[in-house]
mmCIF file of C-alpha atoms in Angstrom:
data_model
loop_
_atom_site.group_PDB
_atom_site.id
_atom_site.type_symbol
_atom_site.label_atom_id
_atom_site.label_comp_id
_atom_site.label_asym_id
_atom_site.label_seq_id
_atom_site.Cartn_x
_atom_site.Cartn_y
_atom_site.Cartn_z
ATOM 1 C CA MET A 10 27.824 -101.920 58.336
ATOM 2 C CA ARG A 11 26.151 -100.461 55.450
ATOM 3 C CA GLN A 12 24.028 -102.231 53.107
ATOM 4 C CA PRO A 13 25.322 -101.928 49.583
ATOM 5 C CA GLY A 14 22.078 -100.954 47.830
ATOM 6 C CA VAL A 15 20.993 -98.410 50.447
ATOM 7 C CA SER A 16 24.120 -96.317 50.472
ATOM 8 C CA ILE A 17 24.197 -95.783 46.755
ATOM 9 C CA MET A 18 20.600 -94.632 46.869
ATOM 10 C CA ALA A 19 21.261 -92.276 49.724
ATOM 11 C CA ASP A 20 24.271 -90.836 47.949
ATOM 12 C CA ARG A 21 22.179 -90.245 44.883
ATOM 13 C CA ARG A 22 19.485 -88.501 46.875
ATOM 14 C CA THR A 23 21.918 -86.172 48.533
ATOM 15 C CA SER A 24 23.600 -85.302 45.255
ATOM 16 C CA TRP A 25 20.177 -84.528 43.737
ATOM 17 C CA LEU A 26 19.357 -82.425 46.766
ATOM 18 C CA TRP A 27 22.614 -80.557 46.488
ATOM 19 C CA ALA A 28 22.080 -80.013 42.732
ATOM 20 C CA GLY A 29 18.504 -78.813 43.310
ATOM 21 C CA ALA A 30 19.643 -76.478 46.085
ATOM 22 C CA ALA A 31 22.355 -75.058 43.810
ATOM 23 C CA VAL A 32 19.855 -74.472 40.987
ATOM 24 C CA LEU A 33 17.479 -72.847 43.487
ATOM 25 C CA ILE A 34 20.228 -70.586 44.828
ATOM 26 C CA VAL A 35 21.293 -69.556 41.295
ATOM 27 C CA ALA A 36 17.663 -68.806 40.322
ATOM 28 C CA VAL A 37 17.083 -66.705 43.456
ATOM 29 C CA ALA A 38 20.386 -64.844 42.879
ATOM 30 C CA ALA A 39 19.476 -64.137 39.235
ATOM 31 C CA LEU A 40 16.050 -62.863 40.266
ATOM 32 C CA VAL A 41 17.514 -60.586 42.955
ATOM 33 C CA TRP A 42 20.195 -59.293 40.561
ATOM 34 C CA ASP A 43 17.563 -58.583 37.850
ATOM 35 C CA ARG A 44 15.366 -56.616 40.284
ATOM 36 C CA LEU A 45 18.241 -54.605 41.747
ATOM 37 C CA SER A 46 19.944 -53.790 38.423
ATOM 38 C CA GLN A 47 16.888 -52.109 36.807
ATOM 39 C CA PRO A 48 16.682 -48.291 37.133
ATOM 40 C CA GLU A 49 13.764 -46.750 38.912
ATOM 41 C CA VAL A 50 10.801 -45.937 36.732
ATOM 42 C CA PRO A 51 9.896 -42.207 36.696
ATOM 43 C CA ALA A 52 6.542 -41.123 38.097
ATOM 44 C CA GLY A 53 3.670 -41.526 35.691
ATOM 45 C CA LEU A 54 5.320 -44.432 33.834
ATOM 46 C CA ALA A 55 4.899 -48.156 34.189
ATOM 47 C CA GLN A 56 7.323 -50.934 33.382
ATOM 48 C CA ALA A 57 6.226 -54.322 32.222
ATOM 49 C CA ASN A 58 7.058 -57.071 29.814
ATOM 50 C CA GLY A 59 4.740 -57.823 26.986
ATOM 51 C CA ARG A 60 3.331 -56.327 23.822
ATOM 52 C CA ILE A 61 2.068 -52.730 23.634
ATOM 53 C CA GLU A 62 0.080 -51.310 20.756
ATOM 54 C CA ALA A 63 0.313 -47.558 20.243
ATOM 55 C CA THR A 64 -1.145 -45.004 17.874
ATOM 56 C CA LYS A 65 1.322 -44.048 15.178
ATOM 57 C CA ILE A 66 1.796 -40.295 14.800
ATOM 58 C CA ASN A 67 3.376 -38.884 11.661
ATOM 59 C CA VAL A 68 5.307 -35.658 12.038
ATOM 60 C CA ALA A 69 5.740 -33.403 9.001
ATOM 61 C CA ALA A 70 7.052 -29.914 8.307
ATOM 62 C CA LEU A 71 4.908 -27.184 6.771
ATOM 63 C CA SER A 72 7.402 -26.840 3.936
ATOM 64 C CA GLY A 73 10.167 -28.992 2.567
ATOM 65 C CA GLY A 74 13.816 -28.363 3.198
ATOM 66 C CA ARG A 75 16.980 -29.719 4.766
ATOM 67 C CA VAL A 76 17.175 -30.706 8.433
ATOM 68 C CA ASP A 77 19.817 -28.725 10.293
ATOM 69 C CA ARG A 78 19.475 -30.215 13.774
ATOM 70 C CA ILE A 79 17.356 -32.888 15.508
ATOM 71 C CA THR A 80 16.626 -31.939 19.122
ATOM 72 C CA VAL A 81 15.180 -35.266 20.364
ATOM 73 C CA THR A 82 16.162 -38.901 20.123
ATOM 74 C CA GLU A 83 14.036 -41.971 19.574
ATOM 75 C CA GLY A 84 12.043 -42.853 22.671
ATOM 76 C CA ASP A 85 12.200 -39.353 24.250
ATOM 77 C CA MET A 86 9.041 -37.956 25.776
ATOM 78 C CA VAL A 87 7.789 -34.911 23.862
ATOM 79 C CA SER A 88 5.013 -32.427 24.482
ATOM 80 C CA ALA A 89 2.762 -30.421 22.196
ATOM 81 C CA GLY A 90 4.510 -27.414 20.701
ATOM 82 C CA GLN A 91 8.011 -28.701 21.443
ATOM 83 C CA VAL A 92 10.576 -28.194 18.692
ATOM 84 C CA LEU A 93 11.650 -31.586 17.416
ATOM 85 C CA VAL A 94 13.680 -30.628 14.360
ATOM 86 C CA GLN A 95 15.412 -27.406 13.368
ATOM 87 C CA MET A 96 15.236 -26.824 9.622
ATOM 88 C CA ASP A 97 18.098 -25.323 7.614
ATOM 89 C CA VAL A 98 16.935 -21.777 6.839
ATOM 90 C CA VAL A 99 19.746 -20.629 4.535
ATOM 91 C CA GLN A 100 17.843 -21.199 1.286
ATOM 92 C CA PRO A 101 14.462 -19.852 2.516
ATOM 93 C CA THR A 102 16.238 -16.806 3.964
ATOM 94 C CA ALA A 103 17.929 -16.168 0.613
ATOM 95 C CA GLN A 104 14.570 -16.538 -1.181
ATOM 96 C CA ARG A 105 12.956 -14.101 1.278
ATOM 97 C CA ARG A 106 15.744 -11.563 0.721
ATOM 98 C CA GLN A 107 15.368 -11.960 -3.039
ATOM 99 C CA ALA A 108 11.606 -11.387 -2.768
ATOM 100 C CA GLU A 109 12.209 -8.303 -0.595
ATOM 101 C CA ALA A 110 14.653 -6.956 -3.209
ATOM 102 C CA GLN A 111 12.093 -7.539 -5.974
ATOM 103 C CA LEU A 112 9.458 -5.763 -3.884
ATOM 104 C CA ARG A 113 11.780 -2.791 -3.359
ATOM 105 C CA ARG A 114 12.542 -2.712 -7.099
ATOM 106 C CA ALA A 115 8.817 -2.682 -7.860
ATOM 107 C CA GLU A 116 8.240 0.136 -5.341
ATOM 108 C CA ILE A 117 11.033 2.162 -6.969
ATOM 109 C CA GLY A 118 9.422 1.494 -10.373
ATOM 110 C CA VAL A 119 6.095 2.800 -9.071
ATOM 111 C CA GLU A 120 7.783 5.906 -7.632
ATOM 112 C CA THR A 121 9.595 6.481 -10.944
ATOM 113 C CA ALA A 122 6.346 6.111 -12.882
ATOM 114 C CA ARG A 123 4.633 8.600 -10.563
ATOM 115 C CA SER A 124 7.508 11.045 -11.067
ATOM 116 C CA LEU A 125 7.273 10.639 -14.833
ATOM 117 C CA VAL A 126 3.512 11.213 -14.705
ATOM 118 C CA ALA A 127 3.998 14.356 -12.603
ATOM 119 C CA GLN A 128 6.704 15.545 -15.009
ATOM 120 C CA ALA A 129 4.452 14.893 -18.017
ATOM 121 C CA GLU A 130 1.585 16.769 -16.344
ATOM 122 C CA ALA A 131 3.901 19.705 -15.625
ATOM 123 C CA GLN A 132 5.080 19.670 -19.256
ATOM 124 C CA ARG A 133 1.468 19.547 -20.434
ATOM 125 C CA ALA A 134 0.593 22.510 -18.199
ATOM 126 C CA ALA A 135 3.649 24.395 -19.470
ATOM 127 C CA ALA A 136 2.687 23.596 -23.063
ATOM 128 C CA ALA A 137 -0.883 24.783 -22.426
ATOM 129 C CA ALA A 138 0.477 28.014 -20.932
ATOM 130 C CA ALA A 139 2.804 28.409 -23.923
ATOM 131 C CA VAL A 140 -0.153 27.855 -26.273
ATOM 132 C CA LYS A 141 -2.174 30.501 -24.421
ATOM 133 C CA GLN A 142 0.765 32.879 -24.520
ATOM 134 C CA ALA A 143 1.327 32.200 -28.212
ATOM 135 C CA GLN A 144 -2.409 32.699 -28.836
ATOM 136 C CA ALA A 145 -2.291 35.996 -26.967
ATOM 137 C CA VAL A 146 0.794 37.066 -28.937
ATOM 138 C CA ALA A 147 -0.856 35.951 -32.167
ATOM 139 C CA ASP A 148 -4.047 37.832 -31.261
ATOM 140 C CA ALA A 149 -1.980 40.913 -30.478
ATOM 141 C CA ASP A 150 -0.063 40.511 -33.754
ATOM 142 C CA VAL A 151 -3.322 40.113 -35.682
ATOM 143 C CA SER A 152 -4.753 43.171 -33.977
ATOM 144 C CA SER A 153 -1.569 45.114 -34.701
ATOM 145 C CA ALA A 154 -1.566 43.911 -38.319
ATOM 146 C CA ARG A 155 -5.192 44.970 -38.696
ATOM 147 C CA SER A 156 -4.354 48.363 -37.318
ATOM 148 C CA GLN A 157 -1.432 48.640 -39.723
ATOM 149 C CA VAL A 158 -3.630 47.563 -42.623
ATOM 150 C CA ILE A 159 -6.247 50.125 -41.623
ATOM 151 C CA ASP A 160 -3.591 52.827 -41.339
ATOM 152 C CA ALA A 161 -2.122 51.814 -44.704
ATOM 153 C CA HIS A 162 -5.555 51.962 -46.279
ATOM 154 C CA ARG A 163 -6.121 55.383 -44.780
ATOM 155 C CA ARG A 164 -2.793 56.616 -46.026
ATOM 156 C CA ALA A 165 -3.479 55.168 -49.449
ATOM 157 C CA ILE A 166 -6.883 56.803 -49.714
ATOM 158 C CA CYS A 167 -5.933 60.098 -48.072
ATOM 159 C CA PRO A 168 -5.049 61.770 -51.397
ATOM 160 C CA ARG A 169 -8.383 60.787 -52.794
ATOM 161 C CA ILE A 170 -10.130 61.966 -49.662
ATOM 162 C CA ALA A 171 -8.260 65.232 -49.915
ATOM 163 C CA ILE A 172 -9.546 65.638 -53.455
ATOM 164 C CA CYS A 173 -13.029 64.959 -52.162
ATOM 165 C CA ARG A 174 -12.671 67.577 -49.427
ATOM 166 C CA THR A 175 -11.457 70.238 -51.686
ATOM 167 C CA GLY A 176 -14.473 69.701 -53.798
ATOM 168 C CA TRP A 177 -12.609 68.907 -56.896
ATOM 169 C CA ALA A 178 -14.761 65.877 -57.321
ATOM 170 C CA ARG A 179 -18.317 65.283 -56.388
ATOM 171 C CA THR A 180 -17.745 61.561 -55.886
ATOM 172 C CA CYS A 181 -14.554 59.752 -54.970
ATOM 173 C CA THR A 182 -13.273 56.529 -56.379
ATOM 174 C CA PRO A 183 -13.500 53.659 -53.922
ATOM 175 C CA PRO A 184 -10.690 53.798 -51.345
ATOM 176 C CA CYS A 185 -10.939 50.094 -50.592
ATOM 177 C CA ARG A 186 -10.945 47.087 -52.839
ATOM 178 C CA TYR A 187 -13.967 45.686 -50.983
ATOM 179 C CA SER A 188 -16.131 48.603 -52.056
ATOM 180 C CA ARG A 189 -16.860 49.159 -55.753
ATOM 181 C CA ALA A 190 -19.380 51.941 -55.431
ATOM 182 C CA PRO A 191 -18.273 55.583 -55.709
ATOM 183 C CA ILE A 192 -17.957 57.352 -52.383
ATOM 184 C CA SER A 193 -19.790 60.583 -51.748
ATOM 185 C CA LEU A 194 -18.185 63.607 -50.141
ATOM 186 C CA ALA A 195 -19.963 62.810 -46.857
ATOM 187 C CA ALA A 196 -18.587 59.254 -46.942
ATOM 188 C CA CYS A 197 -15.089 60.623 -47.611
ATOM 189 C CA SER A 198 -15.401 62.915 -44.622
ATOM 190 C CA ALA A 199 -16.615 60.017 -42.479
ATOM 191 C CA MET A 200 -13.599 57.937 -43.516
ATOM 192 C CA THR A 201 -11.167 60.491 -42.237
ATOM 193 C CA GLY A 202 -12.979 61.032 -38.927
ATOM 194 C CA PRO A 203 -12.040 59.547 -35.539
ATOM 195 C CA ASN A 204 -14.403 56.528 -35.924
ATOM 196 C CA ALA A 205 -13.402 55.701 -39.499
ATOM 197 C CA ASN A 206 -13.069 52.070 -40.544
ATOM 198 C CA ALA A 207 -11.493 50.770 -43.733
#
């Protein structure tokens, strides 16, 4: 027969043993499941639990604008020179085209100014040639007018000279308004000669 105090104690010990074994089995199963369910760590990386301090790196664009596309996600490994964000280039492209159009307009303005300068220089040269031609015509007209004046003076004084040649008068009246002195017969003859001047 069993003793009443011993059997209750033995039953309690076995139930504690079974409960401890069950807790131990559950803990081992959880540990095995945790180890087997984790993915393999790539080469060059380590996996651990704890706190890691890292250097914060700020990334900024050279110029402001709208983001068109982000090529990486948080936690991705990146390397130097890798494109992280693609900026929207519609507005900068439009500004560049506008600047190119303004540059072309300015170049056309310079070409137009050069053409106008060349045209003005050609007009100045033509005007200078016209002035020279007009001066030559004027000089020729003056020379012709002088010759006509000289011929008119000769014709006007020819009757007087004829009187002088015939000897009707010893002295002639002045044939020219610039001369007030009487003209001798020799002077009258000289005025009608080939080298005569009025």
